[in-house]
Tab-separated table of N, CA, C and O in Angstrom:
chain	number	residue	atom	x	y	z
O	148	MET	N	0.814	-1.171	0.000
O	148	MET	CA	0.000	0.000	0.000
O	148	MET	C	0.875	1.258	0.000
O	148	MET	O	0.571	2.219	-0.690
O	149	ILE	N	1.944	1.221	0.750
O	149	ILE	CA	2.860	2.365	0.809
O	149	ILE	C	3.536	2.561	-0.538
O	149	ILE	O	3.654	3.690	-1.018
O	150	ILE	N	3.962	1.450	-1.157
O	150	ILE	CA	4.627	1.547	-2.463
O	150	ILE	C	3.662	2.117	-3.496
O	150	ILE	O	4.030	2.957	-4.307
O	151	GLY	N	2.388	1.674	-3.448
O	151	GLY	CA	1.384	2.224	-4.367
O	151	GLY	C	1.205	3.713	-4.192
O	151	GLY	O	1.096	4.457	-5.160
O	152	TYR	N	1.180	4.179	-2.950
O	152	TYR	CA	1.055	5.610	-2.675
O	152	TYR	C	2.256	6.379	-3.217
O	152	TYR	O	2.105	7.432	-3.839
O	153	LEU	N	3.458	5.843	-2.985
O	153	LEU	CA	4.666	6.521	-3.465
O	153	LEU	C	4.703	6.606	-4.978
O	153	LEU	O	5.087	7.622	-5.555
O	154	ILE	N	4.289	5.525	-5.636
O	154	ILE	CA	4.290	5.520	-7.098
O	154	ILE	C	3.254	6.509	-7.630
O	154	ILE	O	3.515	7.253	-8.567
O	155	LYS	N	2.081	6.507	-7.026
O	155	LYS	CA	1.015	7.394	-7.500
O	155	LYS	C	1.405	8.865	-7.368
O	155	LYS	O	1.117	9.682	-8.233
O	156	ASN	N	2.086	9.213	-6.290
O	156	ASN	CA	2.441	10.609	-6.045
O	156	ASN	C	3.839	10.985	-6.527
O	156	ASN	O	4.221	12.139	-6.437
O	157	ASN	N	4.622	10.017	-7.038
O	157	ASN	CA	5.982	10.278	-7.530
O	157	ASN	C	6.798	11.099	-6.535
O	157	ASN	O	7.444	12.075	-6.886
O	158	THR	N	6.788	10.699	-5.270
O	158	THR	CA	7.441	11.505	-4.249
O	158	THR	C	8.839	11.037	-3.887
O	158	THR	O	9.495	11.683	-3.086
O	159	SER	N	9.304	9.956	-4.452
O	159	SER	CA	10.609	9.467	-4.034
O	159	SER	C	11.419	8.968	-5.230
O	159	SER	O	10.890	8.718	-6.305
O	160	PHE	N	12.700	8.826	-4.987
O	160	PHE	CA	13.586	8.261	-6.004
O	160	PHE	C	13.158	6.841	-6.339
O	160	PHE	O	13.185	6.426	-7.488
O	161	PHE	N	12.746	6.087	-5.334
O	161	PHE	CA	12.284	4.710	-5.523
O	161	PHE	C	11.094	4.672	-6.483
O	161	PHE	O	11.043	3.850	-7.391
O	162	ALA	N	10.145	5.561	-6.293
O	162	ALA	CA	8.960	5.605	-7.155
O	162	ALA	C	9.342	5.954	-8.587
O	162	ALA	O	8.836	5.351	-9.535
O	163	ARG	N	10.213	6.931	-8.747
O	163	ARG	CA	10.645	7.304	-10.104
O	163	ARG	C	11.398	6.158	-10.773
O	163	ARG	O	11.267	5.941	-11.969
O	164	SER	N	12.172	5.404	-9.999
O	164	SER	CA	12.899	4.258	-10.544
O	164	SER	C	11.931	3.177	-11.003
O	164	SER	O	12.127	2.565	-12.051
O	165	LEU	N	10.895	2.942	-10.213
O	165	LEU	CA	9.911	1.932	-10.595
O	165	LEU	C	9.128	2.343	-11.838
O	165	LEU	O	8.756	1.489	-12.643
O	166	MET	N	8.889	3.621	-12.000
O	166	MET	CA	8.153	4.085	-13.175
O	166	MET	C	8.934	3.825	-14.460
O	166	MET	O	8.346	3.644	-15.521
O	167	ARG	N	10.248	3.794	-14.372
O	167	ARG	CA	11.078	3.537	-15.555
O	167	ARG	C	10.918	2.109	-16.062
O	167	ARG	O	11.109	1.849	-17.245
O	168	ILE	N	10.625	1.182	-15.161
O	168	ILE	CA	10.465	-0.208	-15.585
O	168	ILE	C	9.005	-0.650	-15.558
O	168	ILE	O	8.697	-1.832	-15.615
O	169	LYS	N	8.095	0.298	-15.504
O	169	LYS	CA	6.667	0.006	-15.466
O	169	LYS	C	6.231	-0.799	-16.685
O	169	LYS	O	5.358	-1.652	-16.590
O	170	PHE	N	6.842	-0.560	-17.827
O	170	PHE	CA	6.437	-1.267	-19.031
O	170	PHE	C	6.622	-2.770	-18.893
O	170	PHE	O	5.885	-3.548	-19.503
O	171	LEU	N	7.577	-3.218	-18.080
O	171	LEU	CA	7.750	-4.658	-17.866
O	171	LEU	C	6.541	-5.246	-17.144
O	171	LEU	O	6.103	-6.355	-17.452
O	172	GLY	N	6.000	-4.506	-16.209
O	172	GLY	CA	4.792	-4.954	-15.530
O	172	GLY	C	3.583	-4.899	-16.440
O	172	GLY	O	2.715	-5.775	-16.386
O	173	ASP	N	3.514	-3.880	-17.277
O	173	ASP	CA	2.392	-3.752	-18.201
O	173	ASP	C	2.345	-4.901	-19.203
O	173	ASP	O	1.271	-5.377	-19.553
O	174	CYS	N	3.489	-5.322	-19.667
O	174	CYS	CA	3.506	-6.393	-20.676
O	174	CYS	C	3.882	-7.745	-20.065
O	174	CYS	O	4.371	-8.620	-20.759
O	175	SER	N	3.619	-7.928	-18.782
O	175	SER	CA	4.021	-9.166	-18.104
O	175	SER	C	3.326	-10.397	-18.667
O	175	SER	O	3.922	-11.467	-18.730
O	176	PHE	N	2.067	-10.277	-19.097
O	176	PHE	CA	1.387	-11.447	-19.657
O	176	PHE	C	2.026	-11.860	-20.975
O	176	PHE	O	2.229	-13.045	-21.233
O	177	SER	N	2.382	-10.881	-21.814
O	177	SER	CA	3.076	-11.200	-23.065
O	177	SER	C	4.434	-11.827	-22.784
O	177	SER	O	4.837	-12.773	-23.469
O	178	ILE	N	5.130	-11.309	-21.787
O	178	ILE	CA	6.421	-11.892	-21.409
O	178	ILE	C	6.224	-13.334	-20.952
O	178	ILE	O	6.966	-14.238	-21.334
O	179	TYR	N	5.202	-13.550	-20.123
O	179	TYR	CA	4.902	-14.886	-19.613
O	179	TYR	C	4.657	-15.868	-20.751
O	179	TYR	O	5.155	-16.997	-20.736
O	180	LEU	N	3.901	-15.458	-21.761
O	180	LEU	CA	3.567	-16.360	-22.854
O	180	LEU	C	4.721	-16.605	-23.819
O	180	LEU	O	4.864	-17.708	-24.343
O	181	LEU	N	5.539	-15.605	-24.067
O	181	LEU	CA	6.491	-15.690	-25.170
O	181	LEU	C	7.953	-15.868	-24.779
O	181	LEU	O	8.770	-16.160	-25.653
O	182	HIS	N	8.315	-15.685	-23.521
O	182	HIS	CA	9.740	-15.731	-23.192
O	182	HIS	C	10.336	-17.116	-23.423
O	182	HIS	O	11.453	-17.240	-23.920
O	183	PHE	N	9.612	-18.167	-23.087
O	183	PHE	CA	10.184	-19.508	-23.223
O	183	PHE	C	10.460	-19.882	-24.677
O	183	PHE	O	11.561	-20.358	-24.983
O	184	PRO	N	9.505	-19.690	-25.612
O	184	PRO	CA	9.833	-20.024	-27.007
O	184	PRO	C	11.014	-19.226	-27.560
O	184	PRO	O	11.833	-19.765	-28.307
O	185	ILE	N	11.109	-17.960	-27.182
O	185	ILE	CA	12.223	-17.136	-27.671
O	185	ILE	C	13.543	-17.650	-27.117
O	185	ILE	O	14.522	-17.829	-27.860
O	186	LEU	N	13.589	-17.919	-25.813
O	186	LEU	CA	14.825	-18.429	-25.211
O	186	LEU	C	15.167	-19.821	-25.738
O	186	LEU	O	16.349	-20.146	-25.918
O	187	ALA	N	14.163	-20.646	-26.004
O	187	ALA	CA	14.413	-21.974	-26.570
O	187	ALA	C	15.006	-21.873	-27.977
O	187	ALA	O	15.912	-22.638	-28.336
O	188	LEU	N	14.503	-20.923	-28.769
O	188	LEU	CA	15.066	-20.725	-30.114
O	188	LEU	C	16.511	-20.244	-30.049
O	188	LEU	O	17.358	-20.679	-30.848
O	189	ILE	N	16.813	-19.362	-29.118
O	189	ILE	CA	18.191	-18.889	-28.955
O	189	ILE	C	19.096	-20.056	-28.553
O	189	ILE	O	20.197	-20.214	-29.086
O	190	LYS	N	18.614	-20.885	-27.638
O	190	LYS	CA	19.403	-22.053	-27.204
O	190	LYS	C	19.652	-23.005	-28.371
O	190	LYS	O	20.776	-23.481	-28.577
O	191	GLU	N	18.615	-23.287	-29.161
O	191	GLU	CA	18.766	-24.198	-30.290
O	191	GLU	C	19.716	-23.632	-31.344
O	191	GLU	O	20.482	-24.380	-31.952
O	192	ALA	N	19.660	-22.320	-31.567
O	192	ALA	CA	20.589	-21.699	-32.516
O	192	ALA	C	22.026	-21.848	-32.020
O	192	ALA	O	22.940	-22.123	-32.803
O	193	TYR	N	22.232	-21.696	-30.711
O	193	TYR	CA	23.558	-21.845	-30.122
O	193	TYR	C	24.050	-23.288	-30.257
O	193	TYR	O	25.196	-23.528	-30.635
O	194	VAL	N	23.173	-24.235	-29.964
O	194	VAL	CA	23.543	-25.650	-30.079
O	194	VAL	C	23.844	-25.996	-31.526
O	194	VAL	O	24.807	-26.727	-31.820
O	195	PHE	N	23.058	-25.488	-32.450
O	195	PHE	CA	23.278	-25.761	-33.868
O	195	PHE	C	24.616	-25.203	-34.333
O	195	PHE	O	25.345	-25.862	-35.088
O	196	LYS	N	24.963	-24.010	-33.874
O	196	LYS	CA	26.202	-23.376	-34.325
O	196	LYS	C	27.444	-23.972	-33.663
O	196	LYS	O	28.451	-24.213	-34.324
O	197	TYR	N	27.378	-24.207	-32.340
O	197	TYR	CA	28.579	-24.627	-31.610
O	197	TYR	C	28.561	-26.093	-31.184
O	197	TYR	O	29.592	-26.622	-30.771
O	198	GLY	N	27.425	-26.749	-31.236
O	198	GLY	CA	27.335	-28.144	-30.842
O	198	GLY	C	27.422	-28.371	-29.341
O	198	GLY	O	27.608	-29.490	-28.895
O	199	LEU	N	27.286	-27.319	-28.554
O	199	LEU	CA	27.364	-27.400	-27.096
O	199	LEU	C	26.140	-26.738	-26.483
O	199	LEU	O	25.537	-25.844	-27.064
O	200	LEU	N	25.798	-27.173	-25.267
O	200	LEU	CA	24.746	-26.489	-24.541
O	200	LEU	C	25.278	-25.154	-24.023
O	200	LEU	O	26.423	-25.078	-23.571
O	201	PRO	N	24.473	-24.109	-24.063
O	201	PRO	CA	24.937	-22.799	-23.595
O	201	PRO	C	24.977	-22.732	-22.070
O	201	PRO	O	24.007	-23.057	-21.399
O	202	TYR	N	26.115	-22.327	-21.539
O	202	TYR	CA	26.274	-22.131	-20.098
O	202	TYR	C	26.848	-20.759	-19.790
O	202	TYR	O	27.536	-20.581	-18.812
O	203	SER	N	26.545	-19.795	-20.610
O	203	SER	CA	27.127	-18.474	-20.460
O	203	SER	C	26.124	-17.502	-19.860
O	203	SER	O	24.962	-17.427	-20.281
O	204	PHE	N	26.573	-16.738	-18.885
O	204	PHE	CA	25.751	-15.690	-18.296
O	204	PHE	C	25.414	-14.638	-19.337
O	204	PHE	O	24.308	-14.097	-19.352
O	205	TYR	N	26.337	-14.346	-20.234
O	205	TYR	CA	26.107	-13.356	-21.270
O	205	TYR	C	25.008	-13.786	-22.232
O	205	TYR	O	24.250	-12.960	-22.737
O	206	LEU	N	24.896	-15.074	-22.468
O	206	LEU	CA	23.834	-15.573	-23.334
O	206	LEU	C	22.466	-15.394	-22.670
O	206	LEU	O	21.478	-15.094	-23.338
O	207	VAL	N	22.404	-15.539	-21.365
O	207	VAL	CA	21.158	-15.301	-20.636
O	207	VAL	C	20.764	-13.830	-20.752
O	207	VAL	O	19.605	-13.505	-21.039
O	208	ILE	N	21.699	-12.931	-20.539
O	208	ILE	CA	21.425	-11.494	-20.665
O	208	ILE	C	20.991	-11.167	-22.091
O	208	ILE	O	20.037	-10.413	-22.303
O	209	PHE	N	21.671	-11.734	-23.073
O	209	PHE	CA	21.302	-11.541	-24.475
O	209	PHE	C	19.880	-12.035	-24.726
O	209	PHE	O	19.085	-11.366	-25.391
O	210	GLY	N	19.535	-13.194	-24.180
O	210	GLY	CA	18.200	-13.760	-24.350
O	210	GLY	C	17.124	-12.883	-23.740
O	210	GLY	O	16.056	-12.686	-24.330
O	211	ILE	N	17.388	-12.341	-22.567
O	211	ILE	CA	16.425	-11.446	-21.935
O	211	ILE	C	16.255	-10.175	-22.760
O	211	ILE	O	15.134	-9.709	-22.982
O	212	PHE	N	17.358	-9.618	-23.226
O	212	PHE	CA	17.321	-8.402	-24.039
O	212	PHE	C	16.524	-8.631	-25.325
O	212	PHE	O	15.646	-7.839	-25.677
O	213	ILE	N	16.804	-9.727	-26.017
O	213	ILE	CA	16.091	-10.049	-27.258
O	213	ILE	C	14.614	-10.300	-26.979
O	213	ILE	O	13.748	-9.871	-27.744
O	214	SER	N	14.308	-10.975	-25.874
O	214	SER	CA	12.910	-11.237	-25.518
O	214	SER	C	12.137	-9.942	-25.338
O	214	SER	O	11.020	-9.797	-25.848
O	215	VAL	N	12.718	-8.990	-24.617
O	215	VAL	CA	12.033	-7.715	-24.392
O	215	VAL	C	11.847	-6.967	-25.706
O	215	VAL	O	10.778	-6.403	-25.965
O	216	ILE	N	12.850	-6.988	-26.560
O	216	ILE	CA	12.756	-6.300	-27.851
O	216	ILE	C	11.668	-6.915	-28.727
O	216	ILE	O	10.929	-6.197	-29.409
O	217	ILE	N	11.520	-8.223	-28.702
O	217	ILE	CA	10.503	-8.892	-29.516
O	217	ILE	C	9.121	-8.764	-28.887
O	217	ILE	O	8.122	-8.545	-29.577
O	218	ILE	N	9.044	-8.875	-27.571
O	218	ILE	CA	7.759	-8.914	-26.890
O	218	ILE	C	7.092	-7.541	-26.812
O	218	ILE	O	5.866	-7.445	-26.911
O	219	TYR	N	7.840	-6.481	-26.653
O	219	TYR	CA	7.227	-5.161	-26.477
O	219	TYR	C	6.347	-4.741	-27.665
O	219	TYR	O	5.215	-4.297	-27.448
O	220	PRO	N	6.782	-4.893	-28.922
O	220	PRO	CA	5.868	-4.556	-30.034
O	220	PRO	C	4.629	-5.457	-30.072
O	220	PRO	O	3.542	-4.993	-30.412
O	221	ILE	N	4.791	-6.715	-29.702
O	221	ILE	CA	3.641	-7.617	-29.650
O	221	ILE	C	2.663	-7.141	-28.584
O	221	ILE	O	1.440	-7.165	-28.774
O	222	TYR	N	3.189	-6.686	-27.469
O	222	TYR	CA	2.349	-6.121	-26.408
O	222	TYR	C	1.579	-4.912	-26.936
O	222	TYR	O	0.380	-4.763	-26.684
O	223	LEU	N	2.255	-4.026	-27.662
O	223	LEU	CA	1.596	-2.821	-28.175
O	223	LEU	C	0.460	-3.159	-29.140
O	223	LEU	O	-0.577	-2.496	-29.143
O	224	VAL	N	0.661	-4.200	-29.942
O	224	VAL	CA	-0.332	-4.558	-30.947
O	224	VAL	C	-1.509	-5.320	-30.333
O	224	VAL	O	-2.650	-5.129	-30.742
O	225	THR	N	-1.264	-6.162	-29.353
O	225	THR	CA	-2.326	-7.024	-28.842
O	225	THR	C	-2.818	-6.607	-27.458
O	225	THR	O	-3.962	-6.206	-27.286
O	226	GLU	N	-1.974	-6.723	-26.472
O	226	GLU	CA	-2.396	-6.574	-25.088
O	226	GLU	C	-2.842	-5.147	-24.752
O	226	GLU	O	-3.839	-4.958	-24.053
O	227	LYS	N	-2.141	-4.158	-25.237
O	227	LYS	CA	-2.497	-2.772	-24.926
O	227	LYS	C	-3.871	-2.417	-25.504
O	227	LYS	O	-4.674	-1.757	-24.857
O	228	LYS	N	-4.136	-2.872	-26.726
O	228	LYS	CA	-5.444	-2.615	-27.328
O	228	LYS	C	-6.548	-3.343	-26.569
O	228	LYS	O	-7.642	-2.818	-26.390
O	229	THR	N	-6.261	-4.547	-26.103
O	229	THR	CA	-7.238	-5.298	-25.324
O	229	THR	C	-7.524	-4.598	-24.003
O	229	THR	O	-8.686	-4.514	-23.578
O	230	GLN	N	-6.499	-4.085	-23.351
O	230	GLN	CA	-6.687	-3.368	-22.096
O	230	GLN	C	-7.505	-2.095	-22.307
O	230	GLN	O	-8.386	-1.767	-21.506
O	231	ALA	N	-7.244	-1.390	-23.393
O	231	ALA	CA	-8.006	-0.168	-23.684
O	231	ALA	C	-9.462	-0.502	-23.967
O	231	ALA	O	-10.377	0.199	-23.510
O	232	TYR	N	-9.713	-1.572	-24.699
O	232	TYR	CA	-11.074	-1.993	-24.998
O	232	TYR	C	-11.798	-2.398	-23.725
O	232	TYR	O	-12.970	-2.064	-23.529
O	233	LYS	N	-11.103	-3.088	-22.845
O	233	LYS	CA	-11.694	-3.521	-21.588
O	233	LYS	C	-12.095	-2.314	-20.726
O	233	LYS	O	-13.174	-2.288	-20.144
O	234	LYS	N	-11.225	-1.296	-20.656
O	234	LYS	CA	-11.537	-0.087	-19.907
O	234	LYS	C	-12.728	0.644	-20.505
O	234	LYS	O	-13.600	1.149	-19.802
O	235	LEU	N	-12.783	0.699	-21.841
O	235	LEU	CA	-13.879	1.370	-22.532
O	235	LEU	C	-15.194	0.643	-22.287
O	235	LEU	O	-16.227	1.272	-22.037
O	236	LYS	N	-15.152	-0.671	-22.323
O	236	LYS	CA	-16.357	-1.475	-22.139
O	236	LYS	C	-16.881	-1.383	-20.709
O	236	LYS	O	-18.078	-1.377	-20.476
O	237	LEU	N	-15.966	-1.289	-19.725
O	237	LEU	CA	-16.370	-1.205	-18.333
O	237	LEU	C	-16.860	0.185	-17.940
O	237	LEU	O	-17.533	0.345	-16.929
O	238	SER	N	-16.526	1.197	-18.712
O	238	SER	CA	-16.923	2.571	-18.375
O	238	SER	C	-18.381	2.816	-18.611
O	238	SER	O	-19.028	2.344	-19.410
């Protein structure tokens, strides 16, 4: 409840920091649905190229970065429009 109040009123550094990553929370359902297939494709591409299973921390960071880049436009096209329609219908 306190965190919600701080975010709503933008009164602290913590609240401003959370607002910068708000889009991750907004598109969390898209992330939930699509992150595994994207990471699996990256893993398979790595195995195909090098013949080894990936055990690199950098590959994980790369996978997360690519997932966000792919998922965010999908969120804009599907989930955001659905949320707007839902708000309009409930009003």
